[in-house]
Every structure is written in C-alpha cells, then in structure tokens.
Coordinates of C-alpha atoms and ligand atoms in Angstrom, one line a residue:
M1 CA 12.8 -26.0 -1.5
N2 CA 9.0 -26.4 -1.2
I3 CA 7.0 -24.2 1.0
L4 CA 3.4 -25.0 2.0
G5 CA 1.4 -21.9 2.8
V6 CA -1.8 -21.8 4.8
E7 CA -4.0 -18.7 5.0
S8 CA -7.0 -18.6 7.4
S9 CA -7.2 -15.0 8.7
C10 CA -10.7 -14.2 7.7
D11 CA -13.3 -15.8 5.4
E12 CA -11.1 -17.6 2.9
T13 CA -9.2 -20.8 3.5
G14 CA -6.2 -20.8 1.2
V15 CA -3.4 -23.4 0.8
A16 CA -0.6 -23.3 -1.8
L17 CA 2.8 -24.9 -2.6
V18 CA 5.6 -22.5 -3.7
E19 CA 9.0 -23.6 -4.8
C20 CA 12.1 -21.5 -4.3
H21 CA 15.8 -21.6 -4.9
A22 CA 18.7 -19.7 -3.5
S23 CA 17.8 -16.7 -5.8
G24 CA 15.2 -15.8 -8.4
V25 CA 11.5 -15.2 -7.9
P26 CA 9.8 -18.2 -6.3
T27 CA 7.2 -20.1 -8.4
L28 CA 3.7 -21.2 -7.6
R29 CA 3.4 -25.0 -8.1
A30 CA -0.3 -25.2 -7.1
Q31 CA -2.9 -23.5 -4.9
A32 CA -6.5 -24.1 -3.7
L33 CA -9.0 -21.8 -2.1
H34 CA -12.3 -22.1 -0.4
S35 CA -14.3 -18.9 0.0
Q36 CA -16.9 -18.8 2.7
I37 CA -18.8 -16.0 1.0
D38 CA -21.9 -18.1 0.5
M39 CA -22.0 -19.1 4.2
H40 CA -21.7 -15.6 5.5
Q41 CA -24.0 -14.0 2.9
A42 CA -27.1 -14.8 5.0
Y43 CA -25.7 -12.6 7.8
G44 CA -24.5 -9.7 5.7
G45 CA -20.9 -10.1 7.0
V46 CA -18.3 -12.5 8.4
V47 CA -19.5 -14.4 11.5
P48 CA -16.1 -15.2 13.2
E49 CA -17.2 -18.4 14.9
L50 CA -18.6 -19.9 11.7
A51 CA -15.4 -18.8 9.9
S52 CA -13.2 -20.7 12.3
R53 CA -15.3 -23.9 12.1
D54 CA -15.3 -23.8 8.4
H55 CA -11.5 -23.4 8.2
I56 CA -11.2 -26.6 10.3
R57 CA -13.4 -28.5 7.8
R58 CA -11.5 -27.1 4.7
V59 CA -7.8 -26.9 5.5
L60 CA -6.7 -30.5 5.2
P61 CA -8.8 -31.4 2.1
L62 CA -7.4 -28.3 0.4
T63 CA -3.9 -29.3 1.4
R64 CA -4.4 -32.7 -0.2
Q65 CA -5.8 -31.0 -3.3
V66 CA -2.7 -28.8 -3.6
L67 CA -0.3 -31.6 -3.2
A68 CA -2.1 -33.7 -5.8
A69 CA -2.2 -30.8 -8.3
A70 CA 1.5 -30.2 -7.8
G71 CA 2.2 -33.9 -8.1
A72 CA 4.1 -33.7 -4.8
S73 CA 3.9 -36.0 -1.8
I74 CA 3.7 -34.4 1.7
D75 CA 7.2 -35.5 2.5
K76 CA 8.4 -33.0 -0.2
V77 CA 7.3 -30.1 2.0
D78 CA 10.4 -28.4 3.5
V79 CA 8.7 -25.5 5.4
V80 CA 5.1 -24.9 6.5
A81 CA 4.2 -21.2 6.5
F82 CA 1.0 -19.9 8.0
T83 CA -0.7 -16.5 8.6
R84 CA 0.1 -15.4 12.1
G85 CA -1.9 -12.2 11.9
P86 CA -3.6 -9.8 11.7
G87 CA -7.1 -11.3 11.4
L88 CA -9.8 -13.0 13.4
A89 CA -8.2 -14.8 16.4
G90 CA -10.2 -18.0 16.1
A91 CA -9.7 -18.2 12.4
L92 CA -5.9 -17.6 12.7
L93 CA -5.6 -20.3 15.3
V94 CA -7.0 -22.9 13.0
G95 CA -4.3 -22.2 10.3
A96 CA -1.5 -21.8 12.9
G97 CA -2.5 -25.0 14.7
V98 CA -2.8 -27.1 11.5
A99 CA 0.5 -25.7 10.1
C100 CA 2.4 -26.4 13.4
A101 CA 0.9 -29.9 13.7
L102 CA 2.0 -30.6 10.1
G103 CA 5.4 -29.2 10.7
A104 CA 5.8 -31.4 13.9
A105 CA 4.6 -34.5 12.1
L106 CA 6.9 -34.0 9.2
G107 CA 9.8 -32.8 11.3
V108 CA 10.2 -29.6 9.2
P109 CA 10.3 -25.9 10.4
V110 CA 7.3 -23.7 10.4
M111 CA 7.1 -19.9 9.8
G112 CA 4.4 -17.4 10.9
V113 CA 3.8 -14.8 8.2
H114 CA 2.3 -11.3 8.3
H115 CA -0.9 -11.3 6.2
L116 CA -0.2 -7.8 4.8
E117 CA 3.3 -8.8 3.8
G118 CA 1.7 -11.6 1.8
H119 CA -0.5 -9.1 0.0
L120 CA 2.4 -6.7 -0.5
L121 CA 4.6 -9.3 -2.1
S122 CA 1.9 -11.1 -4.1
P123 CA 2.6 -9.2 -7.4
F124 CA 6.0 -11.1 -7.5
L125 CA 3.9 -14.2 -8.6
S126 CA 2.5 -12.3 -11.5
A127 CA 3.7 -12.5 -15.1
D128 CA 5.2 -9.0 -14.6
P129 CA 6.9 -9.1 -11.2
P130 CA 8.2 -5.8 -9.8
E131 CA 11.7 -4.9 -8.7
F132 CA 12.6 -3.2 -5.4
P133 CA 12.3 -0.4 -4.3
F134 CA 8.6 0.6 -4.9
V135 CA 5.7 2.5 -3.4
A136 CA 3.0 0.0 -2.2
L137 CA -0.6 0.9 -2.0
L138 CA -2.2 -1.7 0.3
V139 CA -5.9 -1.7 0.0
S140 CA -7.8 -4.4 1.7
G141 CA -11.0 -4.8 3.8
G142 CA -9.2 -3.9 7.0
H143 CA -6.2 -1.8 5.9
T144 CA -5.4 1.2 3.7
Q145 CA -1.7 2.1 3.7
L146 CA 1.0 3.6 1.6
M147 CA 4.4 2.3 2.1
R148 CA 7.9 2.6 0.8
V149 CA 9.3 -0.9 0.2
D150 CA 13.0 -1.2 -0.2
E151 CA 13.4 -4.9 0.3
V152 CA 11.6 -7.8 1.9
G153 CA 11.1 -6.7 5.6
S154 CA 12.1 -3.1 4.9
Y155 CA 8.9 -1.2 5.0
E156 CA 8.4 2.5 5.8
L157 CA 4.8 3.7 6.5
L158 CA 4.1 6.8 4.4
G159 CA 0.4 7.2 5.2
E160 CA -2.7 5.2 6.3
T161 CA -6.3 5.6 7.0
I162 CA -7.3 7.4 10.2
D163 CA -10.7 5.6 10.2
D164 CA -12.3 3.2 7.7
A165 CA -10.3 1.2 5.2
A166 CA -11.0 1.5 1.5
G167 CA -12.5 -2.0 1.3
E168 CA -14.6 -1.1 4.4
A169 CA -15.8 2.0 2.6
F170 CA -16.9 -0.1 -0.4
D171 CA -18.5 -2.8 1.9
K172 CA -20.3 -0.3 4.2
S173 CA -21.6 1.8 1.3
A174 CA -22.8 -1.3 -0.5
K175 CA -24.6 -2.4 2.6
L176 CA -26.4 1.0 2.8
M177 CA -27.5 0.5 -0.8
G178 CA -28.8 -3.0 0.0
L179 CA -26.2 -4.8 -2.1
G180 CA -24.8 -8.2 -1.1
Y181 CA -21.7 -9.1 0.9
P182 CA -18.9 -8.7 0.0
G183 CA -19.9 -5.2 -1.0
G184 CA -16.8 -4.2 -3.0
P185 CA -17.3 -6.4 -6.1
A186 CA -21.2 -5.9 -5.9
L187 CA -20.8 -2.1 -5.8
A188 CA -18.3 -2.1 -8.6
R189 CA -20.6 -4.2 -10.8
L190 CA -23.5 -1.8 -10.2
A191 CA -21.3 1.2 -10.8
E192 CA -20.8 0.2 -14.4
F193 CA -24.4 1.2 -15.1
G194 CA -24.2 4.6 -13.3
D195 CA -22.8 8.1 -14.0
P196 CA -20.4 9.2 -11.2
A197 CA -21.3 12.9 -11.8
V198 CA -24.9 12.6 -10.7
F199 CA -24.1 12.6 -7.0
D200 CA -21.5 14.9 -5.4
L201 CA -19.7 12.9 -2.7
P202 CA -16.8 14.1 -0.4
R203 CA -13.2 13.2 -1.0
P204 CA -11.9 13.5 2.6
L205 CA -8.3 14.6 3.1
L206 CA -7.8 14.9 -0.6
H207 CA -6.0 18.2 -0.2
S208 CA -4.7 17.6 3.3
G209 CA -1.0 17.7 2.2
T210 CA -0.5 14.3 4.0
L211 CA -0.6 10.8 2.7
D212 CA -3.3 9.8 5.2
F213 CA -6.8 8.7 4.2
S214 CA -10.2 9.0 5.8
F215 CA -13.3 7.2 4.4
A216 CA -15.8 7.4 7.3
G217 CA -17.4 10.7 6.1
L218 CA -18.0 9.2 2.7
K219 CA -20.1 6.4 4.2
T220 CA -22.1 9.0 6.1
A221 CA -22.7 11.0 2.8
V222 CA -23.9 7.7 1.1
R223 CA -26.3 7.1 4.0
T224 CA -27.7 10.7 3.7
H225 CA -28.3 10.2 -0.1
M226 CA -29.9 6.9 0.5
L227 CA -32.2 8.4 3.1
K228 CA -33.1 11.2 0.7
L229 CA -33.8 8.8 -2.1
G230 CA -36.2 6.9 0.2
S231 CA -37.4 3.3 0.2
N232 CA -38.6 3.5 -3.4
V233 CA -35.1 4.2 -4.8
C234 CA -34.9 3.1 -8.4
E235 CA -32.0 0.9 -9.7
Q236 CA -30.7 3.7 -11.9
D237 CA -30.3 6.1 -9.0
K238 CA -28.6 3.4 -7.0
A239 CA -26.2 2.7 -9.9
H240 CA -25.4 6.5 -10.1
L241 CA -24.7 6.5 -6.3
A242 CA -22.5 3.4 -6.6
A243 CA -20.6 5.0 -9.5
A244 CA -20.1 8.2 -7.5
T245 CA -19.0 6.2 -4.4
Q246 CA -16.5 4.2 -6.4
Q247 CA -15.2 7.3 -8.1
A248 CA -14.7 9.2 -4.8
I249 CA -12.7 6.2 -3.3
V250 CA -10.6 5.8 -6.5
D251 CA -9.9 9.5 -6.8
V252 CA -8.5 9.6 -3.2
L253 CA -6.5 6.4 -3.6
V254 CA -4.9 7.6 -6.9
R255 CA -4.2 11.1 -5.7
K256 CA -2.5 9.9 -2.6
T257 CA -0.5 7.2 -4.4
L258 CA 0.8 9.9 -6.8
G259 CA 1.7 12.0 -3.8
A260 CA 3.7 9.1 -2.4
L261 CA 5.6 8.8 -5.6
K262 CA 6.5 12.5 -5.4
A263 CA 7.5 12.3 -1.8
T264 CA 9.8 9.3 -2.3
G265 CA 11.1 10.0 -5.8
L266 CA 10.4 6.4 -6.7
K267 CA 9.1 5.3 -10.2
R268 CA 7.4 2.1 -9.4
I269 CA 4.1 1.2 -7.7
V270 CA 2.7 -2.0 -6.4
V271 CA -1.0 -2.3 -5.6
A272 CA -2.1 -5.1 -3.4
G273 CA -5.1 -6.3 -1.4
G274 CA -8.7 -7.0 -2.3
V275 CA -9.6 -3.5 -3.6
G276 CA -6.6 -3.8 -6.0
A277 CA -9.0 -6.0 -8.1
N278 CA -11.2 -2.9 -8.7
A279 CA -11.2 -2.2 -12.5
R280 CA -11.8 1.6 -12.2
L281 CA -8.8 1.9 -9.8
R282 CA -6.6 0.0 -12.2
E283 CA -7.8 2.1 -15.2
Q284 CA -7.3 5.5 -13.5
L285 CA -3.9 4.5 -11.9
N286 CA -2.6 3.1 -15.2
A287 CA -3.6 6.3 -17.1
E288 CA -1.8 8.5 -14.5
C289 CA 1.3 6.2 -14.5
T290 CA 1.5 6.2 -18.2
K291 CA 1.7 10.0 -18.2
R292 CA 4.5 9.9 -15.6
Q293 CA 6.4 7.0 -17.1
T294 CA 5.9 5.1 -13.9
R295 CA 5.5 1.3 -13.7
V296 CA 2.5 -0.1 -11.8
H297 CA 2.3 -3.8 -10.8
Y298 CA -0.7 -5.7 -9.6
P299 CA -1.1 -9.3 -8.4
E300 CA -2.9 -11.6 -10.8
L301 CA -6.6 -11.1 -10.2
A302 CA -7.0 -14.4 -8.5
L303 CA -4.3 -13.4 -6.0
C304 CA -5.7 -10.0 -5.1
T305 CA -8.0 -11.3 -2.4
D306 CA -6.8 -13.6 0.4
N307 CA -5.0 -16.8 -0.7
G308 CA -2.4 -19.3 0.5
A309 CA 0.0 -18.5 -2.4
M310 CA 1.0 -15.1 -1.0
I311 CA 1.7 -16.6 2.4
A312 CA 4.0 -19.3 1.0
L313 CA 5.6 -16.6 -1.2
A314 CA 6.3 -14.2 1.7
A315 CA 7.9 -17.1 3.7
A316 CA 10.0 -18.1 0.6
M317 CA 11.2 -14.6 0.0
R318 CA 12.2 -14.1 3.6
L319 CA 14.0 -17.5 3.7
Q320 CA 15.9 -16.6 0.5
R321 CA 17.2 -13.5 2.1
G322 CA 17.7 -14.8 5.6
V323 CA 15.1 -12.3 7.0
G324 CA 13.4 -13.8 10.0
Q325 CA 13.9 -17.4 11.1
P326 CA 11.7 -20.4 10.7
Q327 CA 11.0 -22.1 14.0
N328 CA 11.4 -25.7 15.0
D329 CA 9.7 -25.8 18.4
Y330 CA 6.0 -25.8 17.1
A331 CA 4.8 -23.6 20.0
F332 CA 2.6 -21.0 18.4
N333 CA 0.6 -17.9 19.1
V334 CA -1.4 -15.7 16.7
L335 CA -1.4 -11.9 16.5
P336 CA -4.9 -10.6 15.6
R337 CA -3.7 -7.0 15.7
W338 CA -0.2 -7.2 14.4
P339 CA 1.1 -4.0 12.7
L340 CA 3.4 -4.5 9.7
V341 CA 5.0 -1.1 10.3
T342 CA 4.2 1.5 12.8
A343 CA 4.1 5.2 12.2
Ligands
LIG1 O1 -7.5 -8.4 0.9 P1 -8.9 -8.9 1.1 O2 -9.3 -10.1 0.4 O3 -9.2 -9.2 2.6 C1 -8.6 -8.5 3.6 O4 -7.5 -8.8 4.0 O5 -9.3 -7.6 4.1 O6 -9.9 -7.7 0.8 C2 -11.2 -7.8 0.9 C3 -11.8 -6.4 0.5 C4 -13.3 -6.3 0.8 O7 -13.6 -5.1 1.4 C5 -13.9 -6.3 -0.6 O8 -15.1 -5.7 -0.7 C6 -12.8 -5.6 -1.4 O9 -11.6 -6.1 -0.9 N1 -12.9 -5.9 -2.9 C7 -13.2 -5.0 -3.8 C8 -13.2 -5.6 -5.1 N2 -12.9 -7.0 -4.9 C9 -12.7 -7.1 -3.5 N3 -13.4 -3.7 -3.7 C10 -13.7 -3.0 -4.8 N4 -13.8 -3.5 -6.1 C11 -13.5 -4.8 -6.2 N5 -13.6 -5.4 -7.5
LIG2 ZN1 -6.3 -9.8 3.0

C-alpha cells in the first residue's frame, strides 16, 4: 500500500510517499520539501498569511516531484494523509484541502494525522528504528513534552513545558542576540565558538521533582545579559552567551529525560522534533545513555524538522494496526490546537 503524506502546518511544505505492508516498518519511497525560511527571514519569524499562500504554490509541484522520484504514477496512491493539526489554521487548511481533493479525485480514502505523532514516530524511518515501548522527548518550536509511548496511539504524558517550548527558548534567545530566524540552528552554530561557563544562566525547574519544564525565565536572563553587554557587544561575548544558553536548555532536557527513564523503568529513548537536531543535546544524551546502558534513537537529521515523510509514516503505522480509520467522505476540518495527549 502506498501512502502519500502532506505536511503544511507551519513554514515547510513537505510531501512524501511511504510504502507499507501488513507488518514491518514502512519504507520511504521518496520525499520533497520546500522550506519558507528565506521568505520569512525578512520578518524575523513566520508570517501566517504568507505561509498559507506559499503552501498553495508548492504543494502540487512537490507532489509531482515525489511521484517522479518514486517512479510511481498518481493512481498508485492508496491513501492520502495530511497534517490535521496542531499548527497555523490557514497553513493546515491548504494541506488538508489539497489532500482531500486528491483523495476525492482518485477515489481513495484520506487520513488526518497529528503533527506531533508524526515527529514522535519519525525515528522509525531511520537506519536504527526503535522498538516499543519507549520514553519520547518531543522538542519542537511549539512543544516540549516527555511521554511514555507503549504503541502507536498509546501515549501517556509524563511532563511538559509550563511556558515556552525548548525550540522557542532557542528562537527567542537567538532573536535577543540579533541572530537570524530560525534561531535554533543559528544559536547552535555560534555556540561552537563560545565557552558555556562564562555566563551563569538559570536552569528552571531542574530540581522541581517533576518532569515539567519552564524556559521563560531563561529568555529573561538572556535579555538581562544582552542589556548589560550593551549595543557594542563583541562577537566573542555573544558566542559565550549562545553557548551558555544552549547548555542551560540541554542540561534541563537531559536531566528531565533521565528522570522520565527512572520514573517509567524503561530503557529506551526516542528524541523527536526540530531541537532533536541539536548536536550538543545528542552528545550529552548519548553520553548519559551509554553510562546507563540505555538506547537512544533519533530521526535522520533531514527528518528532525517538519516533513511529509513523518505524516505518511504515522498514517501507515496507524493503518497497519487498525488504530483510527481513514475517511471516505472528504469533508475536512483542521485542529490548530489539537493536544496529542492531555495531562
Ligand atoms: O519540529 P520543528 O521543525 O517545527 C515545529 O513543529 O515546531 O521545530 C522547529 C524548532 C525551531 O524552534 C528551531 O529553532 C529548532 O526546532 N531547531 C533547533 C535546531 N534545529 C532546529 N534548535 C536547536 N538546535 C538545532 N540544531
Ligand atoms: Zn514540527
């Protein structure tokens, strides 16, 4: 069975074709992505209306590109999956509308997928796929959650951020330092030239005894340091501050993830979402996991940030297990604030 996946929840248009059988891990046949970073850069962040319009321009050419790369004709598509939420309403509507129109034209079912479930399952497309159950650390621009994952669709929330997400902490700190958008990769690049010990930054809720996170105070501390450094701040000081910020975020993420392992007694971790691309996070988590004989799985770097492959994959894994039904009526709505699990 071939599943076409369409992702359009934010600033990336992603399309992919995934093949699945009755059992076994589905395989990625082809994927294509268009990032809107260049377009939004001038505004220092995502402009929702521009995002929607760009998705409209990109989604069909990307679909043609994916089918050509897979050597498959459109009539080989058995199910069309799309991101139903969470995300920007207008952007989601583009993907949902196109997916449902394609489904109707082809006479095949469609399936709305939760964006975070896509992230969560994305390591299954890596060369080293995980096995259930595992602890998932979901770290994206809008979410920071620790979950116990027993199977597809069986998620238990262990902890989450009470204010900013980890990616937001990277992005907002980067903005305060005058770095580009998206801030996470820019801050991480600058951090390579800095010493994290030069600035002492808070690690909120580190010893709270819960698995919840808080990153808003960190951003305030970065703002205070930037104000103290003044407008003539040198690149080296900025690099030290970037390194300290990254280290504070990583310390909290790693500590809480280890706490989740202890609380659940599980021996396997999956890290997913854009911040999962962070090299320092991977390095520190790998080192701690080696000490504890715990396996840690990541998506391929190209599948850490938003993409269509994870959406097709999540639909495929649900279909394989009979979790959730594809629909044949092509009436659709989107869910911009759709929780994957609630506390
Ligand atoms: O999962 P994602 O692509 O989109 C959302 O669903 O939010 O995550 C985007 C987030 C942004 O905040 C971005 O700055 C962050 O992931 N990010 C990184 C890195 N690459 C992306 N943060 C830290 N280090 C990175 N290398
Ligand atoms: Zn995402």
